[in-house]
XYZ file of C-alpha atoms in Angstrom:
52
model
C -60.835 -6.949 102.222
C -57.434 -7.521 100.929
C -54.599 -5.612 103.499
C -51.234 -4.832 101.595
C -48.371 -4.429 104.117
C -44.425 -4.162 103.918
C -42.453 -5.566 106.852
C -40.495 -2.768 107.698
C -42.186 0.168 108.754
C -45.098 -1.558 109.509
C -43.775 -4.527 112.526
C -40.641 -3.030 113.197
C -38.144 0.086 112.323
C -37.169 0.008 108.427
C -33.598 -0.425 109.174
C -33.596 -4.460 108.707
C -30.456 -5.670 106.733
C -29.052 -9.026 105.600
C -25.765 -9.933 106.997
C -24.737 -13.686 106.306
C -27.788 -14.570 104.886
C -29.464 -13.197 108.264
C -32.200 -10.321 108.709
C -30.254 -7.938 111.234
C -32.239 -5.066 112.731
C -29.726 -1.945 113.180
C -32.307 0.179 114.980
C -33.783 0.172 118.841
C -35.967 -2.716 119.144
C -36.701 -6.307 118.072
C -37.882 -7.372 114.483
C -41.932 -7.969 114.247
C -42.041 -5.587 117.713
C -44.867 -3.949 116.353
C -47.322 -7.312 115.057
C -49.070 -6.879 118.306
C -50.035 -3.472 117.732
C -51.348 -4.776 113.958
C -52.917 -7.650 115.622
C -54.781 -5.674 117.641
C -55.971 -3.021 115.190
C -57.418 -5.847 112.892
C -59.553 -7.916 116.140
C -62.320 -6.603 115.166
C -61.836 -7.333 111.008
C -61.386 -11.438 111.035
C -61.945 -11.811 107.675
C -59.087 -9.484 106.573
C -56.153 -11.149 104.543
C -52.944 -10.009 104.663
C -50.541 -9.759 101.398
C -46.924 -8.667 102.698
């Protein structure tokens, strides 16, 4: 199974900018604050590969 993802919206807020070349976050949280939750939902598919 092939698992199609974005970055934003899906491990952290979509509100990710570059400034200087730099990914800045301009929303509550951290960037990738979510990839635990993902990780978590996909324990029990190993073979899954992820295309973001």
């Amino acid at each position: 199974m092939i698992l199609f993802l974005d970055f934003d919206g899906v491990l952290h807020p979509d509100e990710v900018y570059l400034v200087k070349g730099r990914p800045v976050l301009r929303a509550e949280g951290a960037l990738f604050m979510w990839a635990p939750l993902l990780v978590g939902a996909l324990k029990d598919y190993p073979s899954v590969k992820i295309v973001l």
